[in-house]
Coordinates of C-alpha atoms in Angstrom, one line a residue:
Chain V
X27 CA -43.5 9.7 -21.9
X28 CA -43.5 10.9 -18.3
X29 CA -40.5 10.2 -16.2
X30 CA -41.5 8.6 -12.9
X31 CA -39.5 9.1 -9.7
X32 CA -37.6 5.9 -10.5
X33 CA -36.8 6.7 -14.1
X34 CA -34.5 9.6 -14.8
X35 CA -33.7 11.1 -18.1
X36 CA -30.1 9.8 -17.8
X37 CA -29.0 6.2 -17.1
X38 CA -25.7 7.7 -15.7
X39 CA -27.7 9.7 -13.2
X40 CA -29.8 6.7 -12.4
X41 CA -26.8 4.5 -11.7
X42 CA -25.2 7.2 -9.4
X43 CA -28.5 7.6 -7.5
X44 CA -28.9 3.8 -7.1
X45 CA -25.3 3.4 -5.8
X46 CA -25.7 6.3 -3.4
X47 CA -29.0 4.8 -2.1
X48 CA -27.1 1.7 -1.0
X49 CA -25.4 3.7 1.7
X50 CA -26.9 3.4 5.2
X51 CA -29.7 5.8 5.9
X52 CA -29.6 7.3 2.4
X53 CA -33.0 7.4 0.6
X54 CA -33.6 8.1 -3.1
X55 CA -34.1 11.8 -2.3
X56 CA -30.7 12.3 -0.6
X57 CA -29.1 10.1 -3.2
X58 CA -30.4 12.4 -5.9
X59 CA -29.2 15.4 -4.0
X60 CA -25.7 13.8 -3.7
X61 CA -25.6 13.0 -7.4
X62 CA -26.7 16.5 -8.6
X63 CA -24.2 18.0 -6.1
X64 CA -21.4 16.2 -8.0
X65 CA -22.3 18.3 -11.1
X66 CA -21.2 21.4 -9.3
X67 CA -17.8 20.0 -8.3
X68 CA -14.7 20.1 -10.4
X69 CA -14.2 16.7 -12.0
X70 CA -10.9 16.1 -10.1
X71 CA -12.8 16.4 -6.8
X72 CA -15.3 13.8 -7.9
X73 CA -12.4 11.6 -8.9
X74 CA -10.8 12.1 -5.5
X75 CA -14.1 11.0 -3.9
X76 CA -14.3 7.9 -6.0
X77 CA -10.7 7.0 -5.4
X78 CA -10.9 7.5 -1.6
X79 CA -13.9 5.2 -1.5
X80 CA -12.3 2.4 -3.5
X81 CA -8.9 2.8 -2.0
X82 CA -10.3 2.6 1.5
X83 CA -12.1 -0.6 0.8
X84 CA -9.4 -2.3 -1.2
X85 CA -6.4 -1.3 0.9
X86 CA -7.9 -1.4 4.4
X87 CA -6.0 -3.5 7.0
X88 CA -6.7 -4.5 10.5
X89 CA -4.3 -4.4 13.4
X90 CA -2.7 -7.9 13.9
X91 CA -3.0 -7.5 17.7
X92 CA -6.3 -5.8 18.5
X93 CA -8.2 -6.0 15.1
X94 CA -8.7 -2.2 15.0
X95 CA -8.7 -0.7 11.5
X96 CA -5.2 0.3 10.6
X97 CA -2.9 1.3 7.7
X98 CA 0.0 -0.7 9.3
X99 CA 0.4 -4.1 10.7
X100 CA 0.1 -2.8 14.3
X101 CA -2.3 0.1 14.9
X102 CA -1.2 3.4 16.4
X103 CA -2.8 2.5 19.8
X104 CA -1.1 -0.9 20.1
X105 CA 2.2 0.5 19.0
X106 CA 2.1 3.6 21.3
X107 CA 4.5 3.6 24.2
X108 CA 2.2 5.8 26.1
X109 CA -0.6 3.3 26.5
X110 CA -1.1 1.1 29.5
X111 CA -0.4 -2.4 28.2
X112 CA -1.8 -4.0 31.4
X113 CA -5.3 -3.1 30.4
X114 CA -7.4 -4.4 27.6
X115 CA -10.9 -3.2 26.8
X116 CA -13.0 -5.7 24.8
X117 CA -15.5 -4.1 22.4
X118 CA -17.7 -5.3 19.6
X119 CA -16.7 -2.8 16.9
X120 CA -14.3 -0.3 15.4
X121 CA -16.9 2.4 16.2
X122 CA -16.8 1.5 19.9
X123 CA -13.1 2.1 20.0
X124 CA -13.6 5.5 18.4
X125 CA -16.3 6.4 20.9
X126 CA -14.1 5.4 23.9
X127 CA -11.1 7.2 22.4
X128 CA -13.2 10.3 22.0
X129 CA -13.7 10.4 25.8
X130 CA -9.9 10.8 26.2
X131 CA -10.3 9.0 29.5
X132 CA -9.1 5.5 28.6
X133 CA -5.4 4.8 28.3
X134 CA -5.2 1.1 27.9
X135 CA -5.4 -1.2 24.8
X136 CA -8.4 -2.7 23.0
X137 CA -9.5 -5.9 21.5
X138 CA -12.1 -5.6 18.8
X139 CA -14.3 -8.7 18.4
X140 CA -15.9 -7.5 15.1
X141 CA -19.2 -9.1 16.2
X142 CA -20.8 -11.0 19.1
X143 CA -21.9 -14.5 19.7
X144 CA -25.3 -14.9 18.0
X145 CA -26.5 -18.4 17.3
X146 CA -29.5 -16.9 15.4
X147 CA -27.0 -15.5 12.9
X148 CA -24.8 -18.5 12.9
X149 CA -22.0 -16.7 14.8
X150 CA -20.3 -18.9 17.4
X151 CA -17.3 -18.3 19.6
X152 CA -14.9 -19.7 17.0
X153 CA -16.0 -17.1 14.5
X154 CA -14.7 -14.3 16.8
X155 CA -11.0 -13.5 17.6
X156 CA -11.4 -14.9 21.2
X157 CA -8.4 -17.2 21.1
X158 CA -6.1 -14.3 20.2
X159 CA -7.6 -12.3 23.1
X160 CA -6.7 -15.2 25.5
X161 CA -3.3 -15.4 24.0
X162 CA -2.7 -11.7 24.5
X163 CA -3.8 -12.0 28.2
X164 CA -1.6 -15.0 28.7
X165 CA 1.6 -13.7 27.1
X166 CA 1.6 -9.9 27.4
X167 CA 1.3 -9.3 31.1
X168 CA -2.3 -8.1 31.0
X169 CA -3.7 -7.4 34.5
X170 CA -7.3 -6.4 33.7
X171 CA -9.8 -7.0 31.0
X172 CA -12.7 -4.6 30.7
X173 CA -15.8 -6.1 29.0
X174 CA -17.6 -3.2 27.2
X175 CA -20.1 -5.2 25.2
X176 CA -23.7 -4.3 24.6
X177 CA -26.5 -5.3 27.1
X178 CA -28.4 -7.2 24.4
X179 CA -28.9 -10.9 25.0
X180 CA -26.1 -11.6 22.5
X181 CA -23.8 -9.1 24.2
X182 CA -24.4 -10.7 27.6
X183 CA -23.9 -14.2 26.2
X184 CA -20.6 -13.1 24.7
X185 CA -19.5 -11.4 27.9
X186 CA -20.4 -14.5 29.9
X187 CA -18.5 -16.7 27.5
X188 CA -15.4 -14.4 27.8
X189 CA -15.8 -14.3 31.5
X190 CA -15.6 -18.1 31.8
X191 CA -12.6 -18.3 29.5
X192 CA -10.8 -15.4 31.2
X193 CA -11.3 -16.4 34.8
X194 CA -9.2 -19.5 34.3
X195 CA -6.3 -17.1 33.5
X196 CA -6.5 -15.3 36.8
X197 CA -6.9 -11.9 35.2
X198 CA -9.1 -9.2 36.8
X199 CA -12.3 -9.0 34.8
X200 CA -14.5 -5.8 35.0
X201 CA -17.5 -4.4 33.1
X202 CA -18.3 -0.8 32.3
X203 CA -20.6 1.0 34.7
X204 CA -24.3 1.1 33.8
X205 CA -26.6 3.8 35.2
X206 CA -28.5 7.0 34.6
X207 CA -26.6 9.1 32.1
X208 CA -25.2 12.5 33.1
X209 CA -27.8 15.1 32.4
X210 CA -30.5 12.5 31.9
X211 CA -33.9 12.9 33.7
X212 CA -34.8 10.0 36.0
X213 CA -38.3 10.4 34.7
X214 CA -37.2 9.4 31.2
X215 CA -34.7 6.7 32.2
X216 CA -35.8 3.1 31.5
X217 CA -36.7 1.1 34.6
X218 CA -33.9 -1.5 34.2
X219 CA -31.2 1.2 34.0
X220 CA -32.8 3.2 36.9
X221 CA -33.1 0.1 39.0
X222 CA -29.5 -0.9 38.4
X223 CA -28.3 2.6 39.1
X224 CA -29.8 2.4 42.6
X225 CA -28.5 -1.1 43.3
X226 CA -25.0 0.0 42.2
X227 CA -25.0 3.3 44.0
X228 CA -21.7 4.9 44.9
X229 CA -20.4 6.9 47.9
X230 CA -21.5 10.5 47.2
X231 CA -18.6 12.8 46.3
X232 CA -19.5 16.5 46.6
X233 CA -17.8 18.6 43.8
Chain I
X12 CA -1.8 8.8 22.2
X13 CA -5.5 9.3 22.2
X14 CA -7.2 9.5 18.9
X15 CA -9.5 12.5 18.7
X16 CA -12.7 12.5 16.7
X17 CA -10.8 14.1 13.8
X18 CA -7.9 11.7 13.9
X19 CA -8.6 8.1 12.9
X20 CA -6.2 5.2 13.3
X21 CA -6.2 4.9 9.5
X22 CA -5.4 7.6 6.9
X23 CA -7.4 5.6 4.4
X24 CA -10.4 5.8 6.6
X25 CA -9.8 9.5 7.3
X26 CA -9.7 10.2 3.6
X27 CA -12.9 8.3 2.9
X28 CA -14.6 10.1 5.8
X29 CA -13.4 13.5 4.6
X30 CA -14.6 12.9 1.1
X31 CA -18.0 11.6 2.2
X32 CA -18.3 14.7 4.4
X33 CA -18.1 16.9 1.3
X34 CA -21.6 15.6 0.2
X35 CA -24.4 18.0 1.0
X36 CA -26.0 17.4 4.5
X37 CA -23.4 14.7 5.4
X38 CA -21.6 15.4 8.7
X39 CA -18.6 13.6 10.1
X40 CA -20.8 11.1 11.9
X41 CA -22.7 10.0 8.8
X42 CA -19.5 10.0 6.7
X43 CA -18.0 7.6 9.2
X44 CA -21.0 5.4 9.0
X45 CA -20.8 5.4 5.2
X46 CA -17.1 4.5 5.3
X47 CA -17.5 1.7 7.8
X48 CA -20.4 0.4 5.8
X49 CA -18.1 -0.1 2.9
X50 CA -16.2 -2.6 4.8
X51 CA -19.2 -4.9 4.9
X52 CA -19.7 -4.8 1.2
X53 CA -17.9 -7.0 -1.4
X54 CA -15.1 -5.1 -3.0
X55 CA -16.8 -5.2 -6.4
X56 CA -19.8 -3.4 -5.0
X57 CA -17.6 -0.6 -3.7
X58 CA -15.8 -0.4 -7.0
X59 CA -19.2 -0.1 -8.7
X60 CA -20.1 2.7 -6.4
X61 CA -16.9 4.6 -7.1
X62 CA -17.3 4.0 -10.9
X63 CA -20.9 5.2 -10.9
X64 CA -19.9 8.5 -9.2
X65 CA -16.9 9.2 -11.5
X66 CA -18.7 8.1 -14.7
X67 CA -21.7 10.2 -13.9
X68 CA -19.6 13.3 -13.4
X69 CA -17.3 12.8 -16.4
X70 CA -19.8 11.5 -18.9
X71 CA -22.8 13.6 -18.1
X72 CA -24.4 15.6 -20.9
X73 CA -27.1 18.1 -21.2
X74 CA -29.9 18.2 -23.7
X75 CA -29.0 20.5 -26.6
X76 CA -32.5 21.8 -26.6
X77 CA -33.8 22.1 -23.0
X78 CA -30.6 21.7 -21.0
X79 CA -32.0 18.8 -19.0
X80 CA -29.5 16.2 -17.9
X81 CA -29.3 13.5 -20.6
X82 CA -27.2 10.7 -21.9
X83 CA -27.9 11.7 -25.5
X84 CA -27.8 14.9 -27.5
X85 CA -31.6 15.3 -27.2
X86 CA -33.2 14.3 -23.9
X87 CA -36.0 11.7 -23.7
X88 CA -38.6 14.4 -23.1
X89 CA -37.6 16.6 -26.0
X90 CA -37.4 13.6 -28.3
X91 CA -40.7 12.0 -27.3
X92 CA -43.4 12.1 -29.9
X93 CA -46.0 12.1 -27.2
X94 CA -45.1 15.4 -25.6
X95 CA -47.0 18.6 -26.5
X96 CA -44.4 20.7 -28.4
X97 CA -46.5 23.9 -28.2
X98 CA -45.9 24.2 -24.5
X99 CA -42.6 25.1 -22.8
X100 CA -42.2 25.2 -19.0
X101 CA -39.3 27.3 -17.9
X102 CA -37.6 26.1 -14.6
X103 CA -34.5 26.9 -12.7
X104 CA -33.1 23.4 -12.2
X105 CA -33.0 19.8 -13.2
X106 CA -34.7 18.9 -9.9
X107 CA -37.6 21.2 -10.8
X108 CA -38.1 19.1 -14.0
X109 CA -38.1 15.9 -11.9
X110 CA -40.6 17.4 -9.5
X111 CA -43.0 18.4 -12.2
X112 CA -42.5 15.0 -14.0
X113 CA -43.4 13.3 -10.8
X114 CA -46.8 14.9 -10.8
X115 CA -47.5 13.1 -14.2
X116 CA -49.8 16.1 -15.0
X117 CA -47.6 18.0 -17.4
X118 CA -47.2 16.9 -21.0
X119 CA -45.2 19.8 -22.6
X120 CA -41.5 20.5 -22.9
X121 CA -39.1 22.2 -20.6
X122 CA -36.4 24.8 -20.6
X123 CA -33.9 24.5 -17.8
X124 CA -32.1 27.8 -17.0
X125 CA -29.6 26.2 -14.6
X126 CA -29.8 29.3 -12.4
X127 CA -31.5 32.7 -12.1
X128 CA -30.6 36.3 -12.6
X129 CA -28.8 37.3 -9.5
X130 CA -26.6 40.5 -9.7
X131 CA -25.4 39.8 -6.1
X132 CA -23.8 36.5 -7.4
X133 CA -22.7 38.1 -10.7
X134 CA -25.2 36.2 -12.7
X135 CA -26.8 38.3 -15.5
X136 CA -29.2 37.4 -18.3
X137 CA -26.3 36.6 -20.7
X138 CA -25.1 33.8 -18.3
X139 CA -28.3 31.9 -18.7
X140 CA -29.6 30.1 -21.8
X141 CA -32.3 32.7 -22.5
X142 CA -31.4 33.3 -26.1
X143 CA -31.9 29.6 -26.9
X144 CA -35.3 29.8 -25.2
X145 CA -36.3 32.8 -27.4
X146 CA -34.9 30.9 -30.4
X147 CA -37.0 27.8 -29.6
X148 CA -40.2 29.9 -29.1
X149 CA -39.6 31.7 -32.5
X150 CA -38.7 28.6 -34.6
X151 CA -40.6 25.7 -33.1
X152 CA -44.2 26.8 -33.1
X153 CA -44.5 27.3 -29.3
X154 CA -47.9 28.6 -28.3
X155 CA -47.4 29.0 -24.5
X156 CA -44.5 29.5 -22.1
X157 CA -45.1 28.7 -18.4
X158 CA -42.8 30.5 -16.0
X159 CA -42.3 28.2 -13.0
X160 CA -39.5 30.1 -11.2
X161 CA -39.2 30.7 -7.5
X162 CA -40.9 33.6 -5.8
X163 CA -37.6 34.9 -4.4
X164 CA -36.6 38.4 -5.5
X165 CA -34.2 36.8 -8.0
X166 CA -36.8 34.5 -9.3
X167 CA -39.3 37.3 -9.9
X168 CA -36.6 39.4 -11.5
X169 CA -35.8 36.6 -13.9
X170 CA -39.5 36.0 -14.6
X171 CA -40.0 39.7 -15.4
X172 CA -37.0 39.7 -17.6
X173 CA -38.3 36.7 -19.5
X174 CA -41.7 38.2 -19.7
X175 CA -40.4 41.4 -21.4
X176 CA -38.4 39.3 -23.9
X177 CA -41.2 36.8 -24.6
X178 CA -44.0 39.3 -25.0
X179 CA -42.4 40.7 -28.1
X180 CA -42.7 37.3 -29.7
X181 CA -46.5 37.2 -29.3
X182 CA -46.5 33.9 -27.3
X183 CA -48.9 33.3 -24.4
X184 CA -47.1 33.7 -21.1
X185 CA -48.4 32.1 -17.9
X186 CA -47.2 31.5 -14.4
X187 CA -47.9 28.5 -12.1
X188 CA -50.8 29.0 -9.6
X189 CA -49.8 30.0 -6.1
X190 CA -52.0 29.4 -3.2
X191 CA -52.7 27.3 -0.1
X192 CA -51.4 23.8 -0.6
X193 CA -53.8 20.8 -0.7
X194 CA -54.1 19.5 2.9
X195 CA -52.5 22.7 4.4
X196 CA -54.2 24.5 7.3
X197 CA -55.1 28.1 6.7
X198 CA -53.8 28.8 10.2
X199 CA -50.3 27.8 9.3
X200 CA -50.2 29.3 5.8
X201 CA -48.0 32.4 5.4
X202 CA -49.9 35.7 5.0
X203 CA -48.7 36.4 1.5
X204 CA -49.8 33.0 0.2
X205 CA -53.1 33.1 2.0
X206 CA -53.8 36.7 0.7
X207 CA -53.0 35.7 -2.9
X208 CA -55.1 32.6 -2.6
X209 CA -58.1 34.8 -1.8
X210 CA -57.4 37.4 -4.5
X211 CA -56.9 34.6 -7.1
X212 CA -60.0 32.6 -6.0
X213 CA -61.5 30.2 -8.5
X214 CA -65.1 29.2 -9.3
X215 CA -66.0 26.4 -6.8
X216 CA -66.2 23.0 -8.3
X217 CA -68.0 20.4 -6.1
X218 CA -66.4 16.9 -6.4

């Protein structure tokens, strides 16, 4: 018998490779590399890896206010006394919160939708935590809501829906600035972005 | 508080990311992607992943004859009646066996060293399963041993050591052909390989 790429000499190895392959962006080759790497680790390290994965999935919680991932009922951002509670930034995902936090520029709170309105995927407004956002704006003295959703059709639909709901509450509604990225060449910037960056030009501030 | 790239809002997430980062070639970014992907999976799938990893590491066995990874005492290759038992190909790693098997050209047996002689890393001949190779050659009617080790200094040292040990047993000893790869341009082939491919030229066979 010859062992093909898909048939290993060990079912245990085959299982490990198949499971690793289910991770995003991991092909059979990387999965095999991961599996064989496990053989070089002490068994306790491999057990720690397995436990961390299962524990994370089974014990994960979401903040009861902003829906950010959290180990506690209220996430560290929502419970921090140093954050500006008059400002809520609405984002699609947990990763978006992390990206904005990494800039260390933003000091307000968040509201994670966990998705966007997408009739094609059967996701309507009632499937997203929009009521809880409106509730927060109404009852927590929020002055401004920043919409930081994607510029896809679904993102814009969601932003528009939120805009219509929020404007009745008399809160200031803003969107993040779009334009040519710092360090980007005009030559390689898409036409829509470049066009908008000219329309939305700002007074020049010399450094 | 601002959450830096290294501090997540959840210790469980942080643990999962750190453990994923320990896999070869996986940076923090990919590790985070893996972890967040777990949230989209049913819990039972994540448990299956965790179990496959731990089971593989804790239950893995090696073939008592060739040291290939195996679920049984003797691996499927060593126990197959269709393999040519007069031929043993000596390789450094489990992955080398898989690569050669993928060619579907080779029909003999293997002997996996699991490493090479490397005085710098404190690995001497006695740390490798060389005695068991000599034993197999002596007692199992082996006619030819193919040395398929790397061309690094350590690989060549190991090959030379094996050659000296094997020649006393009167077995035929061969090495895999080195030369310009199929589809490779001469222009981009390293000088050593190109030089050897001219020295070791073969009678031309028109297709």
